Every structure is written in C-alpha cells, then in structure tokens.
Amino acid sequence: NAGVTQTPKFQVLKTGQSMTLQCAQDMNHEYMSWYRQDPGMGLRLIHYSVGAGITDQGEVPNGYNVSRSTTEDFPLRLLSAAPSQTSVYFCASRGTGNYNSPLHFGNGTRLTVT
Amino acid sequence: DAKTTQPNSMESNEEEPVHLPCNHSTISGTDYIHWYRQLPSQGPEYVIHGLTSNVNNRMASLAIAEDRKSSTLILHRATLRDAAVYYCIRDTGGFKTIFGAGTRLFVKA
C-alpha cells in the first residue's frame, strides 16, 4: 500500500528560489495537510484542505501557498525560499467520514535553504 | 488551547513496561485522545486513540482517567524499536490538529 507519498526526499535551495513539494495519497481521503518540523521540535501546521478546491491556513502559513485540484494531490509551494524555511516537511491525510480517524503521514521532505 | 502537556523525555529498560503520561486538563467532552509516535527519520505513525474507556490494540494500551484530564500510553514490553518521540494529541474533531513537542522515549538494552 502506497499511502501518502512525498517527493522529493531531499532538496537544497538558494535563497529566493521557488519550488513545489509534492504530496499524493491513494486512500481517497478528503482531508490533507502540511506540517513542518524544525530540529528537536514538534510539528507545526502550515495549511490544510478538506477537499478539492478548499484550502485553509494553519498555524504558520506565511511564505507558503497550496492548492487542491484533485482529491489525490496537495502540493506545497515556496514562492521565494528563505533560510527560515529550512525544515522537514510532512504531508498527512485522513478520511473525514469519521472525524476521529487517524492521520496518515508521509516520510517527509528535508529542505535546506542556503 | 488544544495543546497537551507531556514530559520532554523518559527512559526505560528493554522488555519492561513503559507508562507515558499526558495531561489534557482543558479537554472537552467530545475530544478524542490520539497518540502517535515518530521513529527517527520517519513521519509520525498512529498508535492508538480513545474517548472515555481504556483501549487496547496490538501496539499499546491507552488508559484514560475518569475525569479525562489525563491519559497514559502503556507499552507492555519496551523493545529497542520503540525508541521514538511519542505525541499525545487532543482531537477536537476540527481540522487543525496541533502537535506539541512530545516525549522522547529512550530504551536501554
């Protein structure tokens, strides 16, 4: 079972460059979200989506854009990367038929901005 | 505030039980308690969840206090593979699931 797939696994950017972190899930989950995790810290919610065409902000949305054109995909865009965005990024999904269903996470994208 | 309170770290010996505490004193009546764990270099994975009653599954047990202001994740026999960060989450049924720093569990051989 593929579950939640994130690409790339590693990325190095220079300040000011843009890139898109990809996230895809094959569980037909309505809900998807992006978190970032800085060294020694917990996860902070960046953006989330409750279905195609619907997105909203989490705790730390500044500097990131998202869109949701299909149920399967939820890409995260960095328009102008900054060193403060160096982090590990995790994508998660859950079914919303049962709102207490667990989150399923990908294995992360490690991003370094120099 | 939907955050919970957990100790920063705990240590256990291999093959001994581990009790990981979590305080959620502001929990409301419909909030579930979820536990996740994060192994090194991996994303978090679901462990167990419950509302009021104690819960068991193949990975762990969850004991929820009668007043629901605290809970304990129980690993019955810790192994080296259980060394991870354990997160206790209040699931409010909304869409902003908030993670704290969790408890880092060290397991000694």
PDB file of C-alpha atoms in Angstrom:
ATOM      1  CA  ASN A   1       0.000   0.000   0.000  1.00  0.00           C
ATOM      2  CA  ALA A   2       1.475   3.355  -1.041  1.00  0.00           C
ATOM      3  CA  GLY A   3      -0.401   5.523   1.469  1.00  0.00           C
ATOM      4  CA  VAL A   4       0.993   9.080   1.474  1.00  0.00           C
ATOM      5  CA  THR A   5       3.887   9.699  -0.890  1.00  0.00           C
ATOM      6  CA  GLN A   6       6.099  12.764  -0.721  1.00  0.00           C
ATOM      7  CA  THR A   7       8.653  13.889  -3.279  1.00  0.00           C
ATOM      8  CA  PRO A   8      11.440  14.798  -3.293  1.00  0.00           C
ATOM      9  CA  LYS A   9      13.002  13.289  -0.162  1.00  0.00           C
ATOM     10  CA  PHE A  10      15.756  15.911  -0.059  1.00  0.00           C
ATOM     11  CA  GLN A  11      16.102  19.366  -1.611  1.00  0.00           C
ATOM     12  CA  VAL A  12      18.605  22.179  -1.377  1.00  0.00           C
ATOM     13  CA  LEU A  13      17.556  25.655  -2.494  1.00  0.00           C
ATOM     14  CA  LYS A  14      19.227  29.014  -2.633  1.00  0.00           C
ATOM     15  CA  THR A  15      17.530  31.981  -1.010  1.00  0.00           C
ATOM     16  CA  GLY A  16      14.897  33.402  -3.341  1.00  0.00           C
ATOM     17  CA  GLN A  17      14.371  30.263  -5.399  1.00  0.00           C
ATOM     18  CA  SER A  18      10.961  28.708  -5.709  1.00  0.00           C
ATOM     19  CA  MET A  19       9.922  25.092  -5.611  1.00  0.00           C
ATOM     20  CA  THR A  20       6.958  22.784  -5.098  1.00  0.00           C
ATOM     21  CA  LEU A  21       6.868  19.923  -2.621  1.00  0.00           C
ATOM     22  CA  GLN A  22       4.646  17.152  -3.892  1.00  0.00           C
ATOM     23  CA  CYS A  23       2.228  15.063  -1.838  1.00  0.00           C
ATOM     24  CA  ALA A  24      -0.053  12.340  -3.132  1.00  0.00           C
ATOM     25  CA  GLN A  25      -2.313   9.872  -1.345  1.00  0.00           C
ATOM     26  CA  ASP A  26      -4.143   6.859  -2.721  1.00  0.00           C
ATOM     27  CA  MET A  27      -6.659   6.341   0.114  1.00  0.00           C
ATOM     28  CA  ASN A  28      -9.354   8.671  -1.275  1.00  0.00           C
ATOM     29  CA  HIS A  29      -9.001  10.882   1.802  1.00  0.00           C
ATOM     30  CA  GLU A  30     -10.787  14.205   1.737  1.00  0.00           C
ATOM     31  CA  TYR A  31      -8.539  15.858   4.302  1.00  0.00           C
ATOM     32  CA  MET A  32      -4.883  16.633   3.623  1.00  0.00           C
ATOM     33  CA  SER A  33      -2.438  18.857   5.447  1.00  0.00           C
ATOM     34  CA  TRP A  34       1.148  20.065   5.536  1.00  0.00           C
ATOM     35  CA  TYR A  35       3.340  20.316   8.645  1.00  0.00           C
ATOM     36  CA  ARG A  36       6.874  21.488   9.175  1.00  0.00           C
ATOM     37  CA  GLN A  37       9.189  20.138  11.833  1.00  0.00           C
ATOM     38  CA  ASP A  38      12.237  22.032  12.982  1.00  0.00           C
ATOM     39  CA  PRO A  39      15.078  20.260  14.836  1.00  0.00           C
ATOM     40  CA  GLY A  40      14.041  18.993  18.259  1.00  0.00           C
ATOM     41  CA  MET A  41      10.544  20.376  17.938  1.00  0.00           C
ATOM     42  CA  GLY A  42       7.081  19.110  17.283  1.00  0.00           C
ATOM     43  CA  LEU A  43       5.104  19.574  14.100  1.00  0.00           C
ATOM     44  CA  ARG A  44       3.507  22.873  13.150  1.00  0.00           C
ATOM     45  CA  LEU A  45       0.548  23.006  10.788  1.00  0.00           C
ATOM     46  CA  ILE A  46       1.112  25.098   7.655  1.00  0.00           C
ATOM     47  CA  HIS A  47      -2.013  24.626   5.505  1.00  0.00           C
ATOM     48  CA  TYR A  48      -4.771  22.100   5.192  1.00  0.00           C
ATOM     49  CA  SER A  49      -7.524  21.116   2.777  1.00  0.00           C
ATOM     50  CA  VAL A  50     -10.862  19.410   3.368  1.00  0.00           C
ATOM     51  CA  GLY A  51     -11.455  18.580  -0.278  1.00  0.00           C
ATOM     52  CA  ALA A  52     -10.724  19.550  -3.854  1.00  0.00           C
ATOM     53  CA  GLY A  53     -10.907  23.310  -4.257  1.00  0.00           C
ATOM     54  CA  ILE A  54     -10.934  24.019  -0.493  1.00  0.00           C
ATOM     55  CA  THR A  55      -7.862  25.091   1.467  1.00  0.00           C
ATOM     56  CA  ASP A  56      -7.247  26.995   4.680  1.00  0.00           C
ATOM     57  CA  GLN A  57      -4.394  28.279   6.808  1.00  0.00           C
ATOM     58  CA  GLY A  58      -2.834  26.532   9.759  1.00  0.00           C
ATOM     59  CA  GLU A  59      -0.507  27.875  12.451  1.00  0.00           C
ATOM     60  CA  VAL A  60       2.382  29.022  10.236  1.00  0.00           C
ATOM     61  CA  PRO A  61       1.110  29.736   6.690  1.00  0.00           C
ATOM     62  CA  ASN A  62       3.303  32.700   5.743  1.00  0.00           C
ATOM     63  CA  GLY A  63       5.649  32.042   2.840  1.00  0.00           C
ATOM     64  CA  TYR A  64       3.723  29.012   1.599  1.00  0.00           C
ATOM     65  CA  ASN A  65       0.944  28.520  -0.937  1.00  0.00           C
ATOM     66  CA  VAL A  66      -1.243  25.494  -1.545  1.00  0.00           C
ATOM     67  CA  SER A  67      -3.944  24.408  -3.947  1.00  0.00           C
ATOM     68  CA  ARG A  68      -6.070  21.276  -4.204  1.00  0.00           C
ATOM     69  CA  SER A  69      -7.255  20.488  -7.699  1.00  0.00           C
ATOM     70  CA  THR A  70      -7.723  16.741  -7.139  1.00  0.00           C
ATOM     71  CA  THR A  71      -8.509  14.535  -4.155  1.00  0.00           C
ATOM     72  CA  GLU A  72      -5.186  12.743  -4.510  1.00  0.00           C
ATOM     73  CA  ASP A  73      -2.705  15.636  -4.661  1.00  0.00           C
ATOM     74  CA  PHE A  74      -1.877  18.516  -2.333  1.00  0.00           C
ATOM     75  CA  PRO A  75       1.290  20.368  -3.408  1.00  0.00           C
ATOM     76  CA  LEU A  76       3.033  22.928  -1.210  1.00  0.00           C
ATOM     77  CA  ARG A  77       4.697  25.873  -2.966  1.00  0.00           C
ATOM     78  CA  LEU A  78       7.509  28.031  -1.696  1.00  0.00           C
ATOM     79  CA  LEU A  79       7.473  31.151  -3.864  1.00  0.00           C
ATOM     80  CA  SER A  80      10.711  32.706  -2.589  1.00  0.00           C
ATOM     81  CA  ALA A  81      12.634  30.417  -0.264  1.00  0.00           C
ATOM     82  CA  ALA A  82      14.234  31.826   2.886  1.00  0.00           C
ATOM     83  CA  PRO A  83      16.732  30.199   5.295  1.00  0.00           C
ATOM     84  CA  SER A  84      13.993  30.224   7.951  1.00  0.00           C
ATOM     85  CA  GLN A  85      12.137  27.685   5.824  1.00  0.00           C
ATOM     86  CA  THR A  86      14.879  25.106   6.309  1.00  0.00           C
ATOM     87  CA  SER A  87      12.949  22.263   7.880  1.00  0.00           C
ATOM     88  CA  VAL A  88      11.490  18.808   7.368  1.00  0.00           C
ATOM     89  CA  TYR A  89       8.062  18.942   5.747  1.00  0.00           C
ATOM     90  CA  PHE A  90       5.424  16.289   6.333  1.00  0.00           C
ATOM     91  CA  CYS A  91       2.211  15.762   4.447  1.00  0.00           C
ATOM     92  CA  ALA A  92      -0.697  13.979   6.116  1.00  0.00           C
ATOM     93  CA  SER A  93      -4.164  12.811   5.159  1.00  0.00           C
ATOM     94  CA  ARG A  94      -7.237  11.428   6.873  1.00  0.00           C
ATOM     95  CA  GLY A  95     -10.724  10.379   5.907  1.00  0.00           C
ATOM     96  CA  THR A  96     -13.390  12.779   7.160  1.00  0.00           C
ATOM     97  CA  GLY A  97     -16.324  10.370   7.159  1.00  0.00           C
ATOM     98  CA  ASN A  98     -15.232   9.562  10.706  1.00  0.00           C
ATOM     99  CA  TYR A  99     -13.669  12.755  12.024  1.00  0.00           C
ATOM    100  CA  ASN A 100     -11.661  10.872  14.602  1.00  0.00           C
ATOM    101  CA  SER A 101      -9.922   8.709  12.065  1.00  0.00           C
ATOM    102  CA  PRO A 102      -6.140   8.859  12.408  1.00  0.00           C
ATOM    103  CA  LEU A 103      -3.789  10.949  10.328  1.00  0.00           C
ATOM    104  CA  HIS A 104      -1.576   9.121   7.851  1.00  0.00           C
ATOM    105  CA  PHE A 105       1.802  10.747   7.284  1.00  0.00           C
ATOM    106  CA  GLY A 106       4.343  10.610   4.510  1.00  0.00           C
ATOM    107  CA  ASN A 107       8.038  10.160   5.239  1.00  0.00           C
ATOM    108  CA  GLY A 108       8.871  13.807   4.750  1.00  0.00           C
ATOM    109  CA  THR A 109      10.891  16.135   2.553  1.00  0.00           C
ATOM    110  CA  ARG A 110      14.072  17.531   4.086  1.00  0.00           C
ATOM    111  CA  LEU A 111      14.567  21.060   2.742  1.00  0.00           C
ATOM    112  CA  THR A 112      17.686  23.169   3.193  1.00  0.00           C
ATOM    113  CA  VAL A 113      17.728  26.809   2.114  1.00  0.00           C
ATOM    114  CA  THR A 114      21.167  28.403   1.893  1.00  0.00           C
TER     115      THR A 114
ATOM    116  CA  ASP B   1      -5.859  25.902  23.591  1.00  0.00           C
ATOM    117  CA  ALA B   2      -5.855  22.351  22.245  1.00  0.00           C
ATOM    118  CA  LYS B   3      -2.320  21.517  23.342  1.00  0.00           C
ATOM    119  CA  THR B   4      -1.430  18.780  25.775  1.00  0.00           C
ATOM    120  CA  THR B   5       1.414  18.510  28.299  1.00  0.00           C
ATOM    121  CA  GLN B   6       3.938  15.677  28.210  1.00  0.00           C
ATOM    122  CA  PRO B   7       7.352  15.129  29.803  1.00  0.00           C
ATOM    123  CA  ASN B   8      10.213  16.002  27.484  1.00  0.00           C
ATOM    124  CA  SER B   9      11.855  12.599  27.797  1.00  0.00           C
ATOM    125  CA  MET B  10      11.617   9.256  29.538  1.00  0.00           C
ATOM    126  CA  GLU B  11      13.871   6.253  29.800  1.00  0.00           C
ATOM    127  CA  SER B  12      13.036   2.578  30.003  1.00  0.00           C
ATOM    128  CA  ASN B  13      14.811  -0.725  30.101  1.00  0.00           C
ATOM    129  CA  GLU B  14      14.210  -3.210  27.345  1.00  0.00           C
ATOM    130  CA  GLU B  15      11.388  -5.705  27.985  1.00  0.00           C
ATOM    131  CA  GLU B  16       9.968  -3.624  30.829  1.00  0.00           C
ATOM    132  CA  PRO B  17       6.611  -1.824  30.692  1.00  0.00           C
ATOM    133  CA  VAL B  18       6.571   1.882  29.894  1.00  0.00           C
ATOM    134  CA  HIS B  19       3.922   4.356  31.025  1.00  0.00           C
ATOM    135  CA  LEU B  20       3.912   7.602  29.055  1.00  0.00           C
ATOM    136  CA  PRO B  21       1.758  10.276  30.711  1.00  0.00           C
ATOM    137  CA  CYS B  22      -0.180  13.091  29.096  1.00  0.00           C
ATOM    138  CA  ASN B  23      -2.090  15.953  30.679  1.00  0.00           C
ATOM    139  CA  HIS B  24      -5.070  17.456  28.866  1.00  0.00           C
ATOM    140  CA  SER B  25      -6.827  19.306  31.658  1.00  0.00           C
ATOM    141  CA  THR B  26      -8.900  21.539  29.328  1.00  0.00           C
ATOM    142  CA  ILE B  27     -10.328  18.687  27.283  1.00  0.00           C
ATOM    143  CA  SER B  28     -13.972  18.924  26.278  1.00  0.00           C
ATOM    144  CA  GLY B  29     -16.469  16.104  26.361  1.00  0.00           C
ATOM    145  CA  THR B  30     -16.256  15.225  22.673  1.00  0.00           C
ATOM    146  CA  ASP B  31     -12.488  15.435  22.215  1.00  0.00           C
ATOM    147  CA  TYR B  32     -10.712  12.182  21.489  1.00  0.00           C
ATOM    148  CA  ILE B  33      -7.190  11.462  22.682  1.00  0.00           C
ATOM    149  CA  HIS B  34      -4.871  10.258  19.940  1.00  0.00           C
ATOM    150  CA  TRP B  35      -1.325   9.001  20.304  1.00  0.00           C
ATOM    151  CA  TYR B  36       1.238   8.982  17.535  1.00  0.00           C
ATOM    152  CA  ARG B  37       4.882   8.041  17.527  1.00  0.00           C
ATOM    153  CA  GLN B  38       7.720   9.183  15.316  1.00  0.00           C
ATOM    154  CA  LEU B  39      10.675   6.914  14.693  1.00  0.00           C
ATOM    155  CA  PRO B  40      13.968   8.503  13.614  1.00  0.00           C
ATOM    156  CA  SER B  41      13.862   9.931  10.084  1.00  0.00           C
ATOM    157  CA  GLN B  42      10.224   8.928   9.570  1.00  0.00           C
ATOM    158  CA  GLY B  43       6.857  10.600   9.643  1.00  0.00           C
ATOM    159  CA  PRO B  44       4.603  10.160  12.673  1.00  0.00           C
ATOM    160  CA  GLU B  45       2.527   6.996  12.779  1.00  0.00           C
ATOM    161  CA  TYR B  46      -0.756   6.395  14.544  1.00  0.00           C
ATOM    162  CA  VAL B  47      -0.609   4.312  17.723  1.00  0.00           C
ATOM    163  CA  ILE B  48      -3.992   4.372  19.429  1.00  0.00           C
ATOM    164  CA  HIS B  49      -6.929   6.619  20.316  1.00  0.00           C
ATOM    165  CA  GLY B  50      -9.827   6.715  22.754  1.00  0.00           C
ATOM    166  CA  LEU B  51     -12.623   8.832  24.212  1.00  0.00           C
ATOM    167  CA  THR B  52     -13.514   7.604  27.684  1.00  0.00           C
ATOM    168  CA  SER B  53     -12.813   3.916  28.033  1.00  0.00           C
ATOM    169  CA  ASN B  54      -9.449   2.252  28.150  1.00  0.00           C
ATOM    170  CA  VAL B  55      -8.380   0.923  24.766  1.00  0.00           C
ATOM    171  CA  ASN B  56      -6.057  -1.849  23.664  1.00  0.00           C
ATOM    172  CA  ASN B  57      -4.551  -2.722  20.321  1.00  0.00           C
ATOM    173  CA  ARG B  58      -1.586  -4.693  19.073  1.00  0.00           C
ATOM    174  CA  MET B  59       0.788  -1.795  19.627  1.00  0.00           C
ATOM    175  CA  ALA B  60      -0.195  -0.436  23.020  1.00  0.00           C
ATOM    176  CA  SER B  61      -2.869   0.271  25.620  1.00  0.00           C
ATOM    177  CA  LEU B  62      -4.419   3.611  26.431  1.00  0.00           C
ATOM    178  CA  ALA B  63      -5.652   4.341  29.942  1.00  0.00           C
ATOM    179  CA  ILE B  64      -7.858   7.433  30.252  1.00  0.00           C
ATOM    180  CA  ALA B  65      -8.529   8.972  33.658  1.00  0.00           C
ATOM    181  CA  GLU B  66     -12.105   9.021  34.847  1.00  0.00           C
ATOM    182  CA  ASP B  67     -12.206  12.840  34.685  1.00  0.00           C
ATOM    183  CA  ARG B  68     -10.491  12.668  31.257  1.00  0.00           C
ATOM    184  CA  LYS B  69      -7.953  15.310  32.255  1.00  0.00           C
ATOM    185  CA  SER B  70      -5.077  12.927  31.742  1.00  0.00           C
ATOM    186  CA  SER B  71      -4.192   9.709  29.965  1.00  0.00           C
ATOM    187  CA  THR B  72      -1.360   7.194  29.850  1.00  0.00           C
ATOM    188  CA  LEU B  73       0.030   5.292  26.913  1.00  0.00           C
ATOM    189  CA  ILE B  74       1.251   1.886  28.017  1.00  0.00           C
ATOM    190  CA  LEU B  75       3.825  -0.125  26.114  1.00  0.00           C
ATOM    191  CA  HIS B  76       3.699  -3.511  27.772  1.00  0.00           C
ATOM    192  CA  ARG B  77       7.226  -4.645  26.932  1.00  0.00           C
ATOM    193  CA  ALA B  78       9.517  -1.992  25.526  1.00  0.00           C
ATOM    194  CA  THR B  79      11.864  -3.003  22.752  1.00  0.00           C
ATOM    195  CA  LEU B  80      14.712  -1.061  21.187  1.00  0.00           C
ATOM    196  CA  ARG B  81      12.419  -0.456  18.206  1.00  0.00           C
ATOM    197  CA  ASP B  82      10.062   1.505  20.487  1.00  0.00           C
ATOM    198  CA  ALA B  83      12.621   4.278  20.935  1.00  0.00           C
ATOM    199  CA  ALA B  84      10.821   7.240  19.380  1.00  0.00           C
ATOM    200  CA  VAL B  85       9.061  10.506  20.092  1.00  0.00           C
ATOM    201  CA  TYR B  86       5.509   9.929  21.327  1.00  0.00           C
ATOM    202  CA  TYR B  87       2.863  12.592  20.756  1.00  0.00           C
ATOM    203  CA  CYS B  88      -0.371  12.879  22.701  1.00  0.00           C
ATOM    204  CA  ILE B  89      -2.961  14.848  20.732  1.00  0.00           C
ATOM    205  CA  ARG B  90      -6.377  16.237  21.575  1.00  0.00           C
ATOM    206  CA  ASP B  91      -8.524  15.616  18.533  1.00  0.00           C
ATOM    207  CA  THR B  92     -11.280  18.210  18.648  1.00  0.00           C
ATOM    208  CA  GLY B  93     -12.960  16.935  15.506  1.00  0.00           C
ATOM    209  CA  GLY B  94     -11.864  20.066  13.664  1.00  0.00           C
ATOM    210  CA  PHE B  95      -9.225  20.406  11.032  1.00  0.00           C
ATOM    211  CA  LYS B  96      -6.316  21.947  12.923  1.00  0.00           C
ATOM    212  CA  THR B  97      -4.650  19.025  14.663  1.00  0.00           C
ATOM    213  CA  ILE B  98      -1.982  20.560  16.890  1.00  0.00           C
ATOM    214  CA  PHE B  99       1.158  18.655  17.859  1.00  0.00           C
ATOM    215  CA  GLY B 100       3.291  19.546  20.853  1.00  0.00           C
ATOM    216  CA  ALA B 101       6.930  18.563  21.320  1.00  0.00           C
ATOM    217  CA  GLY B 102       6.050  15.060  22.555  1.00  0.00           C
ATOM    218  CA  THR B 103       8.018  12.722  24.825  1.00  0.00           C
ATOM    219  CA  ARG B 104      11.261  11.262  23.594  1.00  0.00           C
ATOM    220  CA  LEU B 105      11.492   7.666  24.825  1.00  0.00           C
ATOM    221  CA  PHE B 106      14.930   6.143  25.294  1.00  0.00           C
ATOM    222  CA  VAL B 107      15.107   2.350  25.615  1.00  0.00           C
ATOM    223  CA  LYS B 108      18.183   0.774  27.175  1.00  0.00           C
ATOM    224  CA  ALA B 109      19.287  -2.724  26.265  1.00  0.00           C
TER     225      ALA B 109
END
